[in-house]
mmCIF file of C-alpha atoms in Angstrom:
data_model
loop_
_atom_site.group_PDB
_atom_site.id
_atom_site.type_symbol
_atom_site.label_atom_id
_atom_site.label_comp_id
_atom_site.label_asym_id
_atom_site.label_seq_id
_atom_site.Cartn_x
_atom_site.Cartn_y
_atom_site.Cartn_z
ATOM 1 C CA MET A 1 0.429 -43.352 3.348
ATOM 2 C CA SER A 2 -1.073 -40.130 5.924
ATOM 3 C CA THR A 3 1.049 -37.559 3.757
ATOM 4 C CA ASN A 4 -1.243 -39.317 1.267
ATOM 5 C CA MET A 5 -4.337 -38.476 2.669
ATOM 6 C CA LEU A 6 -3.818 -35.128 3.760
ATOM 7 C CA PHE A 7 -2.755 -34.258 -0.341
ATOM 8 C CA ILE A 8 -5.871 -36.294 -0.810
ATOM 9 C CA ALA A 9 -8.143 -33.826 1.213
ATOM 10 C CA ILE A 10 -6.324 -30.489 0.469
ATOM 11 C CA ILE A 11 -7.313 -31.396 -3.343
ATOM 12 C CA ILE A 12 -10.904 -32.160 -1.965
ATOM 13 C CA ILE A 13 -11.262 -29.393 -0.016
ATOM 14 C CA PHE A 14 -9.854 -26.621 -2.374
ATOM 15 C CA GLY A 15 -12.277 -28.654 -4.845
ATOM 16 C CA ILE A 16 -15.736 -28.204 -2.553
ATOM 17 C CA PHE A 17 -14.035 -24.569 -2.148
ATOM 18 C CA GLY A 18 -13.864 -23.697 -5.770
ATOM 19 C CA ALA A 19 -16.928 -25.547 -6.217
ATOM 20 C CA LEU A 20 -19.292 -23.669 -4.435
ATOM 21 C CA ARG A 21 -17.498 -20.080 -5.200
ATOM 22 C CA GLY A 22 -18.361 -21.420 -9.320
ATOM 23 C CA ALA A 23 -15.689 -21.240 -12.152
ATOM 24 C CA ILE A 24 -16.825 -17.758 -13.455
ATOM 25 C CA LYS A 25 -16.069 -15.826 -10.260
ATOM 26 C CA SER A 26 -12.702 -18.732 -9.440
ATOM 27 C CA ILE A 27 -11.480 -17.721 -13.384
ATOM 28 C CA GLY A 28 -12.588 -14.062 -12.925
ATOM 29 C CA GLY A 29 -10.940 -13.795 -9.992
ATOM 30 C CA LEU A 30 -7.309 -14.254 -11.624
ATOM 31 C CA VAL A 31 -8.225 -12.045 -14.969
ATOM 32 C CA SER A 32 -9.379 -9.700 -12.726
ATOM 33 C CA ALA A 33 -6.100 -8.956 -10.683
ATOM 34 C CA ILE A 34 -3.894 -9.163 -13.688
ATOM 35 C CA VAL A 35 -5.893 -7.424 -15.896
ATOM 36 C CA SER A 36 -6.285 -4.847 -12.842
ATOM 37 C CA PHE A 37 -2.211 -4.695 -12.355
ATOM 38 C CA ILE A 38 -1.578 -4.473 -16.148
ATOM 39 C CA LEU A 39 -3.794 -1.132 -16.464
ATOM 40 C CA ALA A 40 -2.494 -0.023 -12.926
ATOM 41 C CA ARG A 41 1.077 -0.151 -14.190
ATOM 42 C CA ILE A 42 0.413 1.096 -17.708
ATOM 43 C CA LEU A 43 -1.737 4.071 -16.342
ATOM 44 C CA ALA A 44 -0.379 5.338 -13.215
ATOM 45 C CA THR A 45 2.815 7.569 -14.279
ATOM 46 C CA PRO A 46 0.365 9.226 -17.104
ATOM 47 C CA ILE A 47 -2.554 9.740 -14.394
ATOM 48 C CA THR A 48 0.237 11.269 -11.526
ATOM 49 C CA ARG A 49 1.952 13.882 -14.304
ATOM 50 C CA LEU A 50 -1.787 14.928 -15.202
ATOM 51 C CA ILE A 51 -2.039 15.722 -11.505
ATOM 52 C CA PHE A 52 1.322 17.282 -10.207
ATOM 53 C CA ALA A 53 0.172 19.579 -13.580
ATOM 54 C CA LYS A 54 -2.800 20.557 -12.415
ATOM 55 C CA THR A 55 -1.706 20.901 -8.945
ATOM 56 C CA ASP A 56 1.145 22.004 -6.496
ATOM 57 C CA LEU A 57 1.021 18.186 -4.827
ATOM 58 C CA ASP A 58 5.047 17.108 -6.349
ATOM 59 C CA GLU A 59 5.810 20.405 -4.259
ATOM 60 C CA PHE A 60 4.343 19.135 -1.698
ATOM 61 C CA ILE A 61 5.941 15.879 -1.839
ATOM 62 C CA SER A 62 9.285 17.229 -2.656
ATOM 63 C CA ASN A 63 8.877 19.574 0.473
ATOM 64 C CA CYS A 64 8.183 16.668 2.856
ATOM 65 C CA ILE A 65 11.292 14.333 1.002
ATOM 66 C CA SER A 66 13.514 17.410 1.607
ATOM 67 C CA VAL A 67 12.023 17.449 5.387
ATOM 68 C CA VAL A 68 12.983 14.141 6.480
ATOM 69 C CA ASN A 69 16.805 14.096 4.591
ATOM 70 C CA THR A 70 17.140 17.201 7.031
ATOM 71 C CA GLY A 71 15.807 15.325 9.945
ATOM 72 C CA ILE A 72 18.162 12.013 8.832
ATOM 73 C CA ASN A 73 21.233 14.924 7.736
ATOM 74 C CA GLU A 74 20.575 16.141 11.252
ATOM 75 C CA SER A 75 20.215 12.733 13.250
ATOM 76 C CA LEU A 76 23.694 11.637 11.528
ATOM 77 C CA ASN A 77 26.069 14.917 12.217
ATOM 78 C CA ILE A 78 24.331 14.079 16.304
ATOM 79 C CA VAL A 79 25.536 10.766 15.910
ATOM 80 C CA GLY A 80 28.692 11.814 14.309
ATOM 81 C CA SER A 81 29.592 14.519 16.416
ATOM 82 C CA GLY A 82 28.231 12.609 19.686
ATOM 83 C CA SER A 83 29.939 8.849 19.283
ATOM 84 C CA ALA A 84 33.379 9.694 19.729
ATOM 85 C CA GLY A 85 34.112 8.264 22.612
ATOM 86 C CA LEU A 86 32.094 5.148 21.318
ATOM 87 C CA HIS A 87 34.096 5.008 17.954
ATOM 88 C CA SER A 88 37.038 3.033 18.561
ATOM 89 C CA ILE A 89 37.322 -0.072 20.946
ATOM 90 C CA GLY A 90 40.572 -1.423 20.417
ATOM 91 C CA GLY A 91 41.360 -0.425 17.074
ATOM 92 C CA THR A 92 38.025 -1.159 15.535
ATOM 93 C CA SER A 93 34.979 0.773 15.040
ATOM 94 C CA ILE A 94 31.848 -0.708 16.464
ATOM 95 C CA ILE A 95 28.833 1.354 17.619
ATOM 96 C CA SER A 96 29.249 4.665 15.043
ATOM 97 C CA ASP A 97 29.734 2.592 11.522
ATOM 98 C CA SER A 98 27.188 0.421 12.532
ATOM 99 C CA VAL A 99 24.556 3.552 13.071
ATOM 100 C CA ASN A 100 26.168 5.590 10.504
ATOM 101 C CA GLY A 101 25.310 2.722 7.630
ATOM 102 C CA PHE A 102 21.678 2.560 8.922
ATOM 103 C CA PHE A 103 20.736 6.252 8.986
ATOM 104 C CA ASN A 104 22.894 6.179 5.326
ATOM 105 C CA THR A 105 20.799 3.303 4.068
ATOM 106 C CA THR A 106 17.515 5.596 5.304
ATOM 107 C CA SER A 107 18.707 8.548 3.415
ATOM 108 C CA ASN A 108 18.844 6.579 0.411
ATOM 109 C CA ILE A 109 15.769 5.005 1.058
ATOM 110 C CA VAL A 110 13.666 8.564 1.454
ATOM 111 C CA GLN A 111 15.322 10.249 -1.566
ATOM 112 C CA VAL A 112 12.715 8.978 -4.233
ATOM 113 C CA SER A 113 11.460 11.690 -6.482
ATOM 114 C CA ALA A 114 8.029 13.108 -5.958
ATOM 115 C CA LEU A 115 6.622 11.788 -9.431
ATOM 116 C CA ARG A 116 7.838 8.010 -8.337
ATOM 117 C CA LEU A 117 6.273 8.666 -4.805
ATOM 118 C CA GLY A 118 3.242 9.445 -6.584
ATOM 119 C CA SER A 119 2.728 6.610 -9.168
ATOM 120 C CA ILE A 120 3.038 4.092 -6.318
ATOM 121 C CA PHE A 121 -0.124 6.074 -4.501
ATOM 122 C CA VAL A 122 -1.969 6.842 -7.972
ATOM 123 C CA ALA A 123 -1.101 2.864 -8.750
ATOM 124 C CA MET A 124 -2.537 1.544 -5.638
ATOM 125 C CA LEU A 125 -5.702 3.414 -6.212
ATOM 126 C CA LEU A 126 -5.576 2.654 -9.602
ATOM 127 C CA PHE A 127 -5.578 -1.240 -8.909
ATOM 128 C CA THR A 128 -8.175 -1.090 -6.276
ATOM 129 C CA LEU A 129 -10.997 0.679 -8.464
ATOM 130 C CA PHE A 130 -10.404 -1.827 -11.231
ATOM 131 C CA MET A 131 -10.285 -4.520 -9.421
ATOM 132 C CA VAL A 132 -13.735 -3.319 -8.343
ATOM 133 C CA VAL A 133 -15.304 -2.664 -11.562
ATOM 134 C CA CYS A 134 -13.734 -6.365 -12.378
ATOM 135 C CA GLY A 135 -15.441 -7.648 -9.734
ATOM 136 C CA ILE A 136 -19.067 -5.998 -10.630
ATOM 137 C CA LEU A 137 -18.098 -7.176 -13.921
ATOM 138 C CA VAL A 138 -17.685 -11.280 -12.634
ATOM 139 C CA MET A 139 -20.578 -11.061 -10.367
ATOM 140 C CA ILE A 140 -22.715 -9.929 -13.971
ATOM 141 C CA ILE A 141 -21.592 -12.241 -15.934
ATOM 142 C CA ASN A 142 -22.293 -15.458 -12.919
ATOM 143 C CA ARG A 143 -25.382 -14.230 -13.057
ATOM 144 C CA SER A 144 -26.164 -13.909 -16.259
ATOM 145 C CA PHE A 145 -24.824 -17.579 -16.902
ATOM 146 C CA GLU A 146 -26.484 -19.040 -13.596
ATOM 147 C CA MET A 147 -29.519 -18.064 -15.639
ATOM 148 C CA ILE A 148 -29.138 -20.501 -18.803
ATOM 149 C CA PRO A 149 -30.102 -23.725 -18.652
ATOM 150 C CA MET A 150 -27.512 -25.962 -17.067
ATOM 151 C CA GLY A 151 -25.433 -23.090 -16.629
ATOM 152 C CA LYS A 152 -25.502 -23.688 -12.227
ATOM 153 C CA THR A 153 -24.448 -27.302 -13.158
ATOM 154 C CA ILE A 154 -21.398 -26.342 -15.093
ATOM 155 C CA ASN A 155 -20.682 -23.725 -13.370
ATOM 156 C CA PHE A 156 -20.494 -25.687 -10.182
ATOM 157 C CA ILE A 157 -18.364 -28.716 -11.807
ATOM 158 C CA VAL A 158 -16.273 -26.556 -13.667
ATOM 159 C CA GLY A 159 -15.433 -24.448 -10.660
ATOM 160 C CA PHE A 160 -14.540 -28.172 -8.495
ATOM 161 C CA ALA A 161 -12.696 -28.711 -11.222
ATOM 162 C CA CYS A 162 -10.721 -25.003 -10.650
ATOM 163 C CA GLY A 163 -10.638 -25.289 -6.907
ATOM 164 C CA ALA A 164 -9.033 -28.862 -7.506
ATOM 165 C CA LEU A 165 -6.201 -27.752 -9.835
ATOM 166 C CA LYS A 166 -5.278 -25.200 -7.117
ATOM 167 C CA GLY A 167 -5.523 -27.515 -4.634
ATOM 168 C CA LEU A 168 -3.240 -29.814 -6.427
ATOM 169 C CA LEU A 169 -0.616 -27.312 -7.266
ATOM 170 C CA ILE A 170 -0.313 -26.334 -3.748
ATOM 171 C CA VAL A 171 0.102 -30.265 -3.613
ATOM 172 C CA ILE A 172 2.784 -30.214 -5.733
ATOM 173 C CA MET A 173 4.189 -27.627 -3.803
ATOM 174 C CA LEU A 174 3.412 -28.870 -0.301
ATOM 175 C CA TYR A 175 5.587 -32.053 -1.864
ATOM 176 C CA TYR A 176 8.668 -30.261 -2.780
ATOM 177 C CA VAL A 177 9.037 -28.654 0.382
ATOM 178 C CA LEU A 178 8.725 -31.905 2.701
ATOM 179 C CA TYR A 179 10.665 -33.815 -0.123
ATOM 180 C CA GLY A 180 13.203 -30.854 0.506
ATOM 181 C CA LEU A 181 13.011 -31.364 4.237
ATOM 182 C CA ASN A 182 13.302 -35.031 3.424
ATOM 183 C CA ARG A 183 16.725 -35.163 2.185
ATOM 184 C CA LEU A 184 18.041 -32.096 4.238
ATOM 185 C CA LEU A 185 16.981 -33.630 7.702
ATOM 186 C CA GLY A 186 16.683 -36.885 6.953
ATOM 187 C CA LEU A 187 12.786 -36.877 7.579
ATOM 188 C CA THR A 188 10.065 -39.790 6.693
ATOM 189 C CA ILE A 189 7.498 -38.308 4.368
#
């Protein structure tokens, strides 16, 4: 019984937050995030290529990656030569294999191209820019919608419904987590 009350409280709380935020802001925020993500992914690589064509930034990034790779390789050589006494204990290698594995993994992570690294950075900047622009548009639409007769009331009611729906989705996920724990551990919900 107390779990049901908790679930109902979650739905009501999310409904209230949705009503206070309004339908336009709630739906607009979701649409803004999706559109910003798609546009950033589509435009990141072409814009990065354009930046690299006009500047020497790709060479700078490649040099930085090269310096990091050189440092890792030198560290590997030091560990490989300095751990001769720790290399095998009882016929099995303990420390050197794990350290070499760590450095090899790190070396593989660092070996990314300048274009890929630049594209990731540009995508983050574009996503932020598009989110700001979309956020401004959503605010303008929200203010315009609230100026029409009954707009504020509709925005409030639909906002409550959107928030309650979000709360319901969270309750469903929480229920399945608790249901899984109940089956796994024999707990009661």
